[in-house]
PDB file of C-alpha atoms and ligand atoms in Angstrom:
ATOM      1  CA  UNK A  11     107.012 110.282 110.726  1.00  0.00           C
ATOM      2  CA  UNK A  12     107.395 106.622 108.796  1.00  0.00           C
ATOM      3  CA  UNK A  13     104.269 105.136 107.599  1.00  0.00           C
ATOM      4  CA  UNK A  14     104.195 101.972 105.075  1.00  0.00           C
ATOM      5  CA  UNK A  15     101.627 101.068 102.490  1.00  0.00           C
ATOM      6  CA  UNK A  16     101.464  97.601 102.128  1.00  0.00           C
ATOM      7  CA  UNK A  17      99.255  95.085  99.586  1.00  0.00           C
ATOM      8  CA  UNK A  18      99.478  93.088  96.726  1.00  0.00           C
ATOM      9  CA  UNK A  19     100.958  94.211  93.306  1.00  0.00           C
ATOM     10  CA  UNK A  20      98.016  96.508  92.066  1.00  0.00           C
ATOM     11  CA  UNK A  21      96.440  97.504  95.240  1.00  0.00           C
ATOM     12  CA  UNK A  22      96.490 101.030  94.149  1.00  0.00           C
ATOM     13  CA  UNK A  23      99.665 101.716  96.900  1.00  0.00           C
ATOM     14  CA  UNK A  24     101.343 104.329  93.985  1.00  0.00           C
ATOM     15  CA  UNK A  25      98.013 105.497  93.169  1.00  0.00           C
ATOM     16  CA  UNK A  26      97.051 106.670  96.669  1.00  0.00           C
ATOM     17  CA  UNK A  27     100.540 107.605  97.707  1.00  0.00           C
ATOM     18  CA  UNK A  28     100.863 110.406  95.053  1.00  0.00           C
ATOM     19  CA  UNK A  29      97.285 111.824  96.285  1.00  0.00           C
ATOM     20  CA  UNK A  30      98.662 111.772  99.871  1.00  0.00           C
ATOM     21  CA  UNK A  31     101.970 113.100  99.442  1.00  0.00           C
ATOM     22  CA  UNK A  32     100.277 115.788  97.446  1.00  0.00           C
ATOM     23  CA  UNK A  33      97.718 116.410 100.558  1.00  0.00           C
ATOM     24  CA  UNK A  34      99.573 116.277 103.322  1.00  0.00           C
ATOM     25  CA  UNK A  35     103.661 116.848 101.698  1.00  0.00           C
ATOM     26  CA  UNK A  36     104.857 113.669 102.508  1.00  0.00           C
ATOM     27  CA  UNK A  37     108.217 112.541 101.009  1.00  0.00           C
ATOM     28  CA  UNK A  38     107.001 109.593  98.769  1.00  0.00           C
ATOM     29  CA  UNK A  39     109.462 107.062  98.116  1.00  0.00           C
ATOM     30  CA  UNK A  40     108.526 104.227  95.967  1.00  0.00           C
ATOM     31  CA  UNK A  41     111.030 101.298  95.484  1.00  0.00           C
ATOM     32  CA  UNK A  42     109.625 100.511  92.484  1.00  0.00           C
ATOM     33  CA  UNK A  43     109.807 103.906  90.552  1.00  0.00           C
ATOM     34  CA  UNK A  44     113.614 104.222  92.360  1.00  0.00           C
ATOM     35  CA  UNK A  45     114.543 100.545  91.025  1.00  0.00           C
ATOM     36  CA  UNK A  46     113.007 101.790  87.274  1.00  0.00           C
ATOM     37  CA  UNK A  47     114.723 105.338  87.130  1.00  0.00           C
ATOM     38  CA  UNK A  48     118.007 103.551  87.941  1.00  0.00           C
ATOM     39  CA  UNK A  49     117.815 100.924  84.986  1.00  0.00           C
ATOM     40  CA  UNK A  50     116.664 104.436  82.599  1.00  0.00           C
ATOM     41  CA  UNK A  51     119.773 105.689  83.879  1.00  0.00           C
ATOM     42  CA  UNK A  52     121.577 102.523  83.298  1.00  0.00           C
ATOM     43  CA  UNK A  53     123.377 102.780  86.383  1.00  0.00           C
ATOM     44  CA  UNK A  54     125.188  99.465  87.623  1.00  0.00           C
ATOM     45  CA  UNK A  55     122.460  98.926  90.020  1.00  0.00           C
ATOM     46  CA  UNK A  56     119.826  99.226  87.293  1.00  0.00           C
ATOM     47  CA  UNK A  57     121.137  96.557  85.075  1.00  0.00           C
ATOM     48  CA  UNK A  58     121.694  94.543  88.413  1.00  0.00           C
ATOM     49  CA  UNK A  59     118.037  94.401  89.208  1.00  0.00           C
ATOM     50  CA  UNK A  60     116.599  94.644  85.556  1.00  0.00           C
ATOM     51  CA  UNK A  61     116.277  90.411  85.212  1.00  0.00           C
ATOM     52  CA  UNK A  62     114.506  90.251  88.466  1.00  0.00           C
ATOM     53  CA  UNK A  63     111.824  92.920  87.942  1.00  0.00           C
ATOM     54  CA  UNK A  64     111.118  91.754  84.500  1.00  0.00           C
ATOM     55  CA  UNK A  65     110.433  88.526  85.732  1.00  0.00           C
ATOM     56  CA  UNK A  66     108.213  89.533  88.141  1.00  0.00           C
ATOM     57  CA  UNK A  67     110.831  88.630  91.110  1.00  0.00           C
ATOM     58  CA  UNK A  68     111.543  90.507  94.091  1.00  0.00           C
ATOM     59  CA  UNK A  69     115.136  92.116  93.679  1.00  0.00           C
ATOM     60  CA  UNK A  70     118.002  90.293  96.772  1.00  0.00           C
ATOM     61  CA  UNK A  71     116.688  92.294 100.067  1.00  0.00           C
ATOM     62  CA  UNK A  72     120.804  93.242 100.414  1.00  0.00           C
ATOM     63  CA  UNK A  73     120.496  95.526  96.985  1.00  0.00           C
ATOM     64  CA  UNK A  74     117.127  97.305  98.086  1.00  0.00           C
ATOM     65  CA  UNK A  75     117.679  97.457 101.762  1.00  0.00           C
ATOM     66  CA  UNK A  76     120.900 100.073 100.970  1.00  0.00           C
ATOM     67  CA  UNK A  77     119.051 102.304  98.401  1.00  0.00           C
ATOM     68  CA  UNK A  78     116.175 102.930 100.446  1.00  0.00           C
ATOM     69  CA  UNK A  79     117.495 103.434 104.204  1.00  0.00           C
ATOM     70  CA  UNK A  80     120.263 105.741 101.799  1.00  0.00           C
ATOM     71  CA  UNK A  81     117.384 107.609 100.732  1.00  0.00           C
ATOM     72  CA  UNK A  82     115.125 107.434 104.009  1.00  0.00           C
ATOM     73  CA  UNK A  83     117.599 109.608 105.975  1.00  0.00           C
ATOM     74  CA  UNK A  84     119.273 111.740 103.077  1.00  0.00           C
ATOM     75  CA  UNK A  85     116.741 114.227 103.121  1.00  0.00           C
ATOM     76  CA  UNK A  86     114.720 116.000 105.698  1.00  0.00           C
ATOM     77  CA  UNK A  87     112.262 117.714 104.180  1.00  0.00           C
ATOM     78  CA  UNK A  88     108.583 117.576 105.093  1.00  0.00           C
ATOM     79  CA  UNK A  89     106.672 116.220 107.594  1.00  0.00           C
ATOM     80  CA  UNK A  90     107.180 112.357 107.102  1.00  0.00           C
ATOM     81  CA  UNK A  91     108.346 109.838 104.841  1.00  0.00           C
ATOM     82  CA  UNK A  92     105.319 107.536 102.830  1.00  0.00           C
ATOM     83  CA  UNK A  93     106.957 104.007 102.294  1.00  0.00           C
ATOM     84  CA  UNK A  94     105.617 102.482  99.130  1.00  0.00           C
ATOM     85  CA  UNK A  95     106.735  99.077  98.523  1.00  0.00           C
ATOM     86  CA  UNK A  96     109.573  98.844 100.797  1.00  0.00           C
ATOM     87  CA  UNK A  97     109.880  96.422 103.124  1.00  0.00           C
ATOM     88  CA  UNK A  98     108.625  93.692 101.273  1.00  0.00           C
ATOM     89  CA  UNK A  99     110.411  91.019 103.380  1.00  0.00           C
ATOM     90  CA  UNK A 100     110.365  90.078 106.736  1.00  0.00           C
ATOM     91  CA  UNK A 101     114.515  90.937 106.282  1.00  0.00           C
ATOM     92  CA  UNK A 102     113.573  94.063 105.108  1.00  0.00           C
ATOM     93  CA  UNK A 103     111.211  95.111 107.629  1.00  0.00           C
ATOM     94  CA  UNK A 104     113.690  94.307 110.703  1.00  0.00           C
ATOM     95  CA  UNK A 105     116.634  96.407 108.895  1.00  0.00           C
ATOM     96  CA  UNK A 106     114.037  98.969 108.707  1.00  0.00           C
ATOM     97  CA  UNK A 107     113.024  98.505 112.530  1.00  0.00           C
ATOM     98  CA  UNK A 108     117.407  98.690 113.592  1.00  0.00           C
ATOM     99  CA  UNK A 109     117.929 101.781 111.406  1.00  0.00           C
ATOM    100  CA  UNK A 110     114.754 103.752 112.611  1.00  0.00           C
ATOM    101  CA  UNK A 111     116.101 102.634 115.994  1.00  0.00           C
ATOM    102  CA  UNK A 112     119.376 103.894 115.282  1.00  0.00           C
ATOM    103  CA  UNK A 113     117.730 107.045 114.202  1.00  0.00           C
ATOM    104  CA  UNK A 114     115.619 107.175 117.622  1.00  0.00           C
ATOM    105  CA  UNK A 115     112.401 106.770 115.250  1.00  0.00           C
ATOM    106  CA  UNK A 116     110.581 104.329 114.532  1.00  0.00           C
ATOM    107  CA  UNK A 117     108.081 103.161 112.121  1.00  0.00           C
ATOM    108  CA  UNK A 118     104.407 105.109 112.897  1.00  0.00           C
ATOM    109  CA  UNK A 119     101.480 103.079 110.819  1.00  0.00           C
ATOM    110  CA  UNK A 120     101.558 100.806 108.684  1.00  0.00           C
ATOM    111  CA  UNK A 121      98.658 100.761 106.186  1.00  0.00           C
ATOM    112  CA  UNK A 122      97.640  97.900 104.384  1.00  0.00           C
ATOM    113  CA  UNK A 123      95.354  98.299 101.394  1.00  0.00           C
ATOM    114  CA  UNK A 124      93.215  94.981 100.808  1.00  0.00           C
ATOM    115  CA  UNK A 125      92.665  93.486  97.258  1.00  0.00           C
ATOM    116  CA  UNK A 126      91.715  90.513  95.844  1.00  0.00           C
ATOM    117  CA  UNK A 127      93.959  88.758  93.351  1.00  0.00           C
ATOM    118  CA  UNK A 128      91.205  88.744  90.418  1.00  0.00           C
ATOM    119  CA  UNK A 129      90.837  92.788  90.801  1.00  0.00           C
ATOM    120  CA  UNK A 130      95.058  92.956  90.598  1.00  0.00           C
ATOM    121  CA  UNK A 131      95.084  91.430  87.595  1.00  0.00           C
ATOM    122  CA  UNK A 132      92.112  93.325  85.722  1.00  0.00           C
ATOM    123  CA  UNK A 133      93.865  96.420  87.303  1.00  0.00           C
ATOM    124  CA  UNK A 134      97.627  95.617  86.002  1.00  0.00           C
ATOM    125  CA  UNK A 135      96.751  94.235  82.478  1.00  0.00           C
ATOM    126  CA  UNK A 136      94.924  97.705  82.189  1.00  0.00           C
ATOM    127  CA  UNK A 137      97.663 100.205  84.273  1.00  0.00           C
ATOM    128  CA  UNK A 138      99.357 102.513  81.929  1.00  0.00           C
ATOM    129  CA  UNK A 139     102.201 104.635  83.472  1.00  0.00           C
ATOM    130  CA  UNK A 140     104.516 107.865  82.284  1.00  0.00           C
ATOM    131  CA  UNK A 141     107.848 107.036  82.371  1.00  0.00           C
ATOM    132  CA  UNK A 142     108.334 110.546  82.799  1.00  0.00           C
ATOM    133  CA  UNK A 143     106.887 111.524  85.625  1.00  0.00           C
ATOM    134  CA  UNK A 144     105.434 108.481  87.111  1.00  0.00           C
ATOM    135  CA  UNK A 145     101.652 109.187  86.855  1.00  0.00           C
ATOM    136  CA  UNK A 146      99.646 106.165  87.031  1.00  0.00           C
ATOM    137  CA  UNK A 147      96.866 106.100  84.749  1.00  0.00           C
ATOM    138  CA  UNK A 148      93.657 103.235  84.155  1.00  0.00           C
ATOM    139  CA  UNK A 149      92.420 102.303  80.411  1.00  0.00           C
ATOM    140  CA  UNK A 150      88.767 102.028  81.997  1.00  0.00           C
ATOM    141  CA  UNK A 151      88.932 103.449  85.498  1.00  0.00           C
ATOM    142  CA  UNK A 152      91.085 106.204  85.530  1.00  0.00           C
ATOM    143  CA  UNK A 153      92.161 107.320  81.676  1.00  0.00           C
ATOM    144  CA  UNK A 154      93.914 110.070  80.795  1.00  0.00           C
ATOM    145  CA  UNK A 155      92.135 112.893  79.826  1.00  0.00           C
ATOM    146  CA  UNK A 156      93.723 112.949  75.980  1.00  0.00           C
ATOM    147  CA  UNK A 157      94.272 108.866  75.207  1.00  0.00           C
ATOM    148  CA  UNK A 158      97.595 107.622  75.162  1.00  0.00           C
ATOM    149  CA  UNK A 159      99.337 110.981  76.588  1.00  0.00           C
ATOM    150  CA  UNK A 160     100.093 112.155  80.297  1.00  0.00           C
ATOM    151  CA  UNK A 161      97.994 114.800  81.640  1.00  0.00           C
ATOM    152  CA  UNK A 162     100.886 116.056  83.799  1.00  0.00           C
ATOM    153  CA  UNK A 163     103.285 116.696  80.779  1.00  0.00           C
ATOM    154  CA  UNK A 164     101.818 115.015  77.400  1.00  0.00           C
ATOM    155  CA  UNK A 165     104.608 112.145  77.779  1.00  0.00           C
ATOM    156  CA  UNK A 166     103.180 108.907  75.664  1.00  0.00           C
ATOM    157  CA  UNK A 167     102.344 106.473  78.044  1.00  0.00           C
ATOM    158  CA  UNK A 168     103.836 102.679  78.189  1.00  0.00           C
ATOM    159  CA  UNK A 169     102.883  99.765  79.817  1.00  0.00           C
ATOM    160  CA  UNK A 170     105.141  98.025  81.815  1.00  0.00           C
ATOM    161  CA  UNK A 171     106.444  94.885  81.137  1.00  0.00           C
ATOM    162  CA  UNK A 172     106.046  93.204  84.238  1.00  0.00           C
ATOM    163  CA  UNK A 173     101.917  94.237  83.587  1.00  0.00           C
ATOM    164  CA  UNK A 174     101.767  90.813  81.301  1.00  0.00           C
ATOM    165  CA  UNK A 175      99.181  88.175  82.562  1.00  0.00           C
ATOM    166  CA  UNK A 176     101.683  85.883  83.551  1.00  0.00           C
ATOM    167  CA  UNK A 177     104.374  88.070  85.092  1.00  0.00           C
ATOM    168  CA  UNK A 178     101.541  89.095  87.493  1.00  0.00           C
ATOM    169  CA  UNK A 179     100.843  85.676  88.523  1.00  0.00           C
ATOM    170  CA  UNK A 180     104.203  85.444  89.634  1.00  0.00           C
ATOM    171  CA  UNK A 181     104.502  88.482  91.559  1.00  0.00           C
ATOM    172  CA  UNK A 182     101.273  87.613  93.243  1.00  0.00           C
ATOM    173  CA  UNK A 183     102.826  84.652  94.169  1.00  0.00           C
ATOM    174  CA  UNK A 184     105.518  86.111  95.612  1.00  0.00           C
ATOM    175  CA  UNK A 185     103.356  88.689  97.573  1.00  0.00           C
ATOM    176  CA  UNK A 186     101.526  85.669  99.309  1.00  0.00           C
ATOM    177  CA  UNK A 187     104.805  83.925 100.341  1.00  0.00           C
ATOM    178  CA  UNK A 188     107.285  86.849 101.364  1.00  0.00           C
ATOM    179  CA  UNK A 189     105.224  89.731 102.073  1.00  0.00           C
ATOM    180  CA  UNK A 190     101.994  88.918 103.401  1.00  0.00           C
ATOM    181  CA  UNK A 191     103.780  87.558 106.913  1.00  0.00           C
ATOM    182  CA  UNK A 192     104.668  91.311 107.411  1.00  0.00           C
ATOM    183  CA  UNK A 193     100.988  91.853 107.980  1.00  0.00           C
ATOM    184  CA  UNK A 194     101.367  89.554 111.103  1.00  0.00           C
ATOM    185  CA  UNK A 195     104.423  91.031 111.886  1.00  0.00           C
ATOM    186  CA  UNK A 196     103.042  94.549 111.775  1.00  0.00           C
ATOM    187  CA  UNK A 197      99.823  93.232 113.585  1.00  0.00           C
ATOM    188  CA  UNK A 198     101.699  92.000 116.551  1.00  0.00           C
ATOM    189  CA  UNK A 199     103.752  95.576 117.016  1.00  0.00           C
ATOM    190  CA  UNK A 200      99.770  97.471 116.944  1.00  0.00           C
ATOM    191  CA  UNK A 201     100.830  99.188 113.827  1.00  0.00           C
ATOM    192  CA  UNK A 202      98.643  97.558 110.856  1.00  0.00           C
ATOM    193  CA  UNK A 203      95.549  99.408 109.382  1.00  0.00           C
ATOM    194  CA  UNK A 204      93.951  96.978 106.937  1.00  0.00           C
ATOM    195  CA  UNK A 205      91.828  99.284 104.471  1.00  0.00           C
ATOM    196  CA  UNK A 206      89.355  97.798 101.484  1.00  0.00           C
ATOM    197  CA  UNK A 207      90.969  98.295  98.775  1.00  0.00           C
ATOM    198  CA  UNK A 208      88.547  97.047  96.607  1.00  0.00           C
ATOM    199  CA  UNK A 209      86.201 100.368  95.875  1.00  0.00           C
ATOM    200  CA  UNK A 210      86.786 103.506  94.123  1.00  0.00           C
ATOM    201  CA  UNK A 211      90.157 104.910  94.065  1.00  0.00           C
ATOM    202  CA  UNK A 212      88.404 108.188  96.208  1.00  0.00           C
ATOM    203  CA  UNK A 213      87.243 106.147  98.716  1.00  0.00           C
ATOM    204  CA  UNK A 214      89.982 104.543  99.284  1.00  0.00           C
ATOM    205  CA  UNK A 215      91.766 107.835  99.585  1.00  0.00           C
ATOM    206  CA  UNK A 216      88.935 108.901 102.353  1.00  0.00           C
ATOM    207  CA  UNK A 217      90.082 105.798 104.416  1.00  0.00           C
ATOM    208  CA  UNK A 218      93.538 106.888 103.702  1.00  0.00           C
ATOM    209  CA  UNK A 219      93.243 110.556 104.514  1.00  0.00           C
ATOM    210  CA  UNK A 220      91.169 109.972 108.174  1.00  0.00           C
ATOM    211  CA  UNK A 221      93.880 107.316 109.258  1.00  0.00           C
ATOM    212  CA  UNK A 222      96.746 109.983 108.182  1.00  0.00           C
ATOM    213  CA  UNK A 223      94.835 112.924 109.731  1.00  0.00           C
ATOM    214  CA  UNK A 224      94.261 110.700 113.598  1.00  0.00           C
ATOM    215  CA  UNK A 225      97.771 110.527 113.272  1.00  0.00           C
ATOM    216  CA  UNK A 226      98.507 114.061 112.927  1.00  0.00           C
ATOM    217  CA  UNK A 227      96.053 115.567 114.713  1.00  0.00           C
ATOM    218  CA  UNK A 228      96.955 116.754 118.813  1.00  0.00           C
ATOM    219  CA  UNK A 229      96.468 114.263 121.511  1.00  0.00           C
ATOM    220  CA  UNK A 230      93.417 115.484 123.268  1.00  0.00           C
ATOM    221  CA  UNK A 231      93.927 117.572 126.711  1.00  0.00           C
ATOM    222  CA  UNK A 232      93.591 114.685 128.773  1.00  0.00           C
ATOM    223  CA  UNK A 233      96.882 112.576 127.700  1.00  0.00           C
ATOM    224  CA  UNK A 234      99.151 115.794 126.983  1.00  0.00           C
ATOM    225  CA  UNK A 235     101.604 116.063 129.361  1.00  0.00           C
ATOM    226  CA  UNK A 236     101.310 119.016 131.929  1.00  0.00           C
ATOM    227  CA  UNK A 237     102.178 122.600 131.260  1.00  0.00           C
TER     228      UNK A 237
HETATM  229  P1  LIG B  24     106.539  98.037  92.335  1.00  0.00           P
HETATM  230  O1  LIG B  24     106.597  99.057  91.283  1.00  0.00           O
HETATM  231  O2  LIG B  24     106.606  98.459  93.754  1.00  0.00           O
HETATM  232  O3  LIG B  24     105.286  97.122  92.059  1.00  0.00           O
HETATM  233  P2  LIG B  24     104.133  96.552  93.040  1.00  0.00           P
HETATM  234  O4  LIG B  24     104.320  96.611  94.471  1.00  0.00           O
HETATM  235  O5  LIG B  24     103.945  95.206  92.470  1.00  0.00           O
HETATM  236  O6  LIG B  24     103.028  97.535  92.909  1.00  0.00           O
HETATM  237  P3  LIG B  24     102.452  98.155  91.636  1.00  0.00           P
HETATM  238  O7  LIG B  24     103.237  99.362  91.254  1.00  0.00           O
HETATM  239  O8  LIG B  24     102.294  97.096  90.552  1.00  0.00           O
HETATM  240  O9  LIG B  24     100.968  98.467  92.082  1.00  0.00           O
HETATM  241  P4  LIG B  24     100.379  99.600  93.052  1.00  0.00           P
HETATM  242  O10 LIG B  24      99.878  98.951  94.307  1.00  0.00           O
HETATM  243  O11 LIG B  24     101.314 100.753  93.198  1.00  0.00           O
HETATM  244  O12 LIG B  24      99.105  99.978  92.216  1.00  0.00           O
HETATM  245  P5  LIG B  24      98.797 101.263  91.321  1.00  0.00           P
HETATM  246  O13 LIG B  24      98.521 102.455  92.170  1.00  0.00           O
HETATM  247  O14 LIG B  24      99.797 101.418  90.234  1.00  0.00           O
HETATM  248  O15 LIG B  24     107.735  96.979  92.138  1.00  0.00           O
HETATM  249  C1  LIG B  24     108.101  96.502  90.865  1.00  0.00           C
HETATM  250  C2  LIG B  24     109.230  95.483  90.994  1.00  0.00           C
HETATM  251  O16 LIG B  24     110.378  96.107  91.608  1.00  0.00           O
HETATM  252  C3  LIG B  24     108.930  94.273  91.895  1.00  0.00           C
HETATM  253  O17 LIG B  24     108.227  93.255  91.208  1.00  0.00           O
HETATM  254  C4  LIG B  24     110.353  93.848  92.281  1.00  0.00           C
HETATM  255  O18 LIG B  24     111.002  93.187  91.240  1.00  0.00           O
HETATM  256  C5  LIG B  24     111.045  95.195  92.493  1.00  0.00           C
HETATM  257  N1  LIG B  24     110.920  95.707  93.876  1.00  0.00           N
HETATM  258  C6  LIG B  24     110.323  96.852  94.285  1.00  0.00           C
HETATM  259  N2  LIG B  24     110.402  96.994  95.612  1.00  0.00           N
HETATM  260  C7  LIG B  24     111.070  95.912  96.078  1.00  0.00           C
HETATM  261  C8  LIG B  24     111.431  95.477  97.379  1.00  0.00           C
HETATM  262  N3  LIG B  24     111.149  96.200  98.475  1.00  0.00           N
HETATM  263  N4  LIG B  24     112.090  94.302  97.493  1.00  0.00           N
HETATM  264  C9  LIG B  24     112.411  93.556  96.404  1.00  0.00           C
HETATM  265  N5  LIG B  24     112.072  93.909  95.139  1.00  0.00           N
HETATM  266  C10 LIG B  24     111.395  95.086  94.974  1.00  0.00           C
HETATM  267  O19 LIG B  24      97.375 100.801  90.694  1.00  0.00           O
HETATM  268  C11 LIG B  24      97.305  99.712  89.782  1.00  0.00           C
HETATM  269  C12 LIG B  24      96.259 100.017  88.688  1.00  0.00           C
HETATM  270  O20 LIG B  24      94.955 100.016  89.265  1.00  0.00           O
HETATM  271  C13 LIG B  24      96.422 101.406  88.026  1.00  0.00           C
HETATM  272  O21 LIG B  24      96.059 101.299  86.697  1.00  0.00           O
HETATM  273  C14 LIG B  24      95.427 102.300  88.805  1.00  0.00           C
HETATM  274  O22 LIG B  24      94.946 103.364  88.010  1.00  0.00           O
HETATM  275  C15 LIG B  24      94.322 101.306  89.133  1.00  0.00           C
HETATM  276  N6  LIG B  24      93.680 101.544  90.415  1.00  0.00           N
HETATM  277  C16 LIG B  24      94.270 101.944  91.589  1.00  0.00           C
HETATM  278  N7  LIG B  24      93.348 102.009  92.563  1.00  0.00           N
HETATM  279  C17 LIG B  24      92.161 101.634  92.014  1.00  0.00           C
HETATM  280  C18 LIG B  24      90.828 101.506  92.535  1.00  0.00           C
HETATM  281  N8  LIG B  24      90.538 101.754  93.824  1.00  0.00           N
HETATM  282  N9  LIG B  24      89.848 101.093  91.683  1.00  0.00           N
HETATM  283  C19 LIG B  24      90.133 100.830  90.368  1.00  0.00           C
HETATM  284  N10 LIG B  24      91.377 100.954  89.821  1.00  0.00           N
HETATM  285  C20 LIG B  24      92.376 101.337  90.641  1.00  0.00           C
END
């Protein structure tokens, strides 16, 4: 099973994906953290994309289109994949749509998390991450338990650098232009669940969970097919 979280920069999309994968063993793959552990590792892909992300620019569809289809069907395990910022372009989505096809799948939900772009940038300028491990922490609304450390493994946290004022601005701009038309797109297929994203982080993981748990749960008797 394929489902997408979609919304701005700072919708809480890595936030609610780790509590999800964690519930219901989802593979979580997050362009973002794949884009950053390649430029730790200094691969040649890293220092490809390093200038764009710093800037606050969305990375050529061609370089992120391979990784992520790469790592959609590598691996097997569990009982669906949880898209976190992948596709991002209208480009992106329709390679998505010809490999699932390809694949005989095809993408299941799509669930788009709703914030204002005043809350994003309260959120980012706040956001501290481990670049161990990935944990996404909150100075105010969600802070680690000792300050300044991981609670997973004690790693100090950083922020990132495209968390500045202005580098949000831009990548706010850039989710208006090239990603919000994949709302439409997503609308028109019956696949979009738009979900406030502006309320605590828990309920937003209620909304979350109950559209996740329709999904899994039987058909009732009525529509499953006889014997
Ligand atoms: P990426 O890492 O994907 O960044 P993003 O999509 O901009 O999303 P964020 O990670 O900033 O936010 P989030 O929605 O995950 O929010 P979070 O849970 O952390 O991409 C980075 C860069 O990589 C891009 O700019 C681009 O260059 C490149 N890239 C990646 N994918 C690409 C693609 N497909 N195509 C091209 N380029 C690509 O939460 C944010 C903060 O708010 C945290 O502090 C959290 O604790 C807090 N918070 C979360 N929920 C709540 C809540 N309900 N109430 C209060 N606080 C909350």
């Amino acid at each position: 099973m394929i489902l997408i979280l979609i919304g701005p920069p700072g919708a809480g999309k890595g936030t609610q994906a780790q509590q999800l994968a964690r519930e219901f063993g989802f593979r979580h793959l997050s362009s973002g953290d794949l884009l950053r552990a390649e430029r730790a590792s200094g691969t040649d892909l890293g220092q490809r994309v390093a200038a764009y992300m710093d800037a606050g620019q969305l990375v050529p569809d061609d370089l992120i289109i391979e990784v992520i289809l790469q790592r959609i069907f590598g691996d097997d395990r569990g009982p669906g994949v949880l898209l976190d910022g992948f596709p991002r372009t209208l480009p992106q989505a329709r390679a998505l749509d010809d490999a699932l096809r390809r694949h005989a799948s095809s993408v299941r939900r799509v669930l788009d998390i709703h914030v204002p772009d005043d809350v994003v940038l309260d959120r980012l300028t706040a956001r501290r991450v481990c670049p161990q491990c990935d944990s996404v922490y909150h100075l105010t609304f969600r802070p680690p338990r000792v300050p300044g450390l991981c609670d997973r493994d004690g790693t100090p946290l950083i922020q990132r650098p495209d968390d500045q004022a202005d580098v949000v601005a831009r990548r706010l701009r850039h989710y208006h232009e090239m990603t919000e038309p994949l709302r439409d797109y997503y609308r028109r297929q019956g696949l979009l669940l738009t979900i406030d994203g502006n309320q605590p982080v828990d309920r937003v993981t209620q909304a979350l969970r109950d559209a996740v748990r329709d999904l899994l749960a039987p058909p009732p008797a009525s529509q499953r097919p006889p014997g």
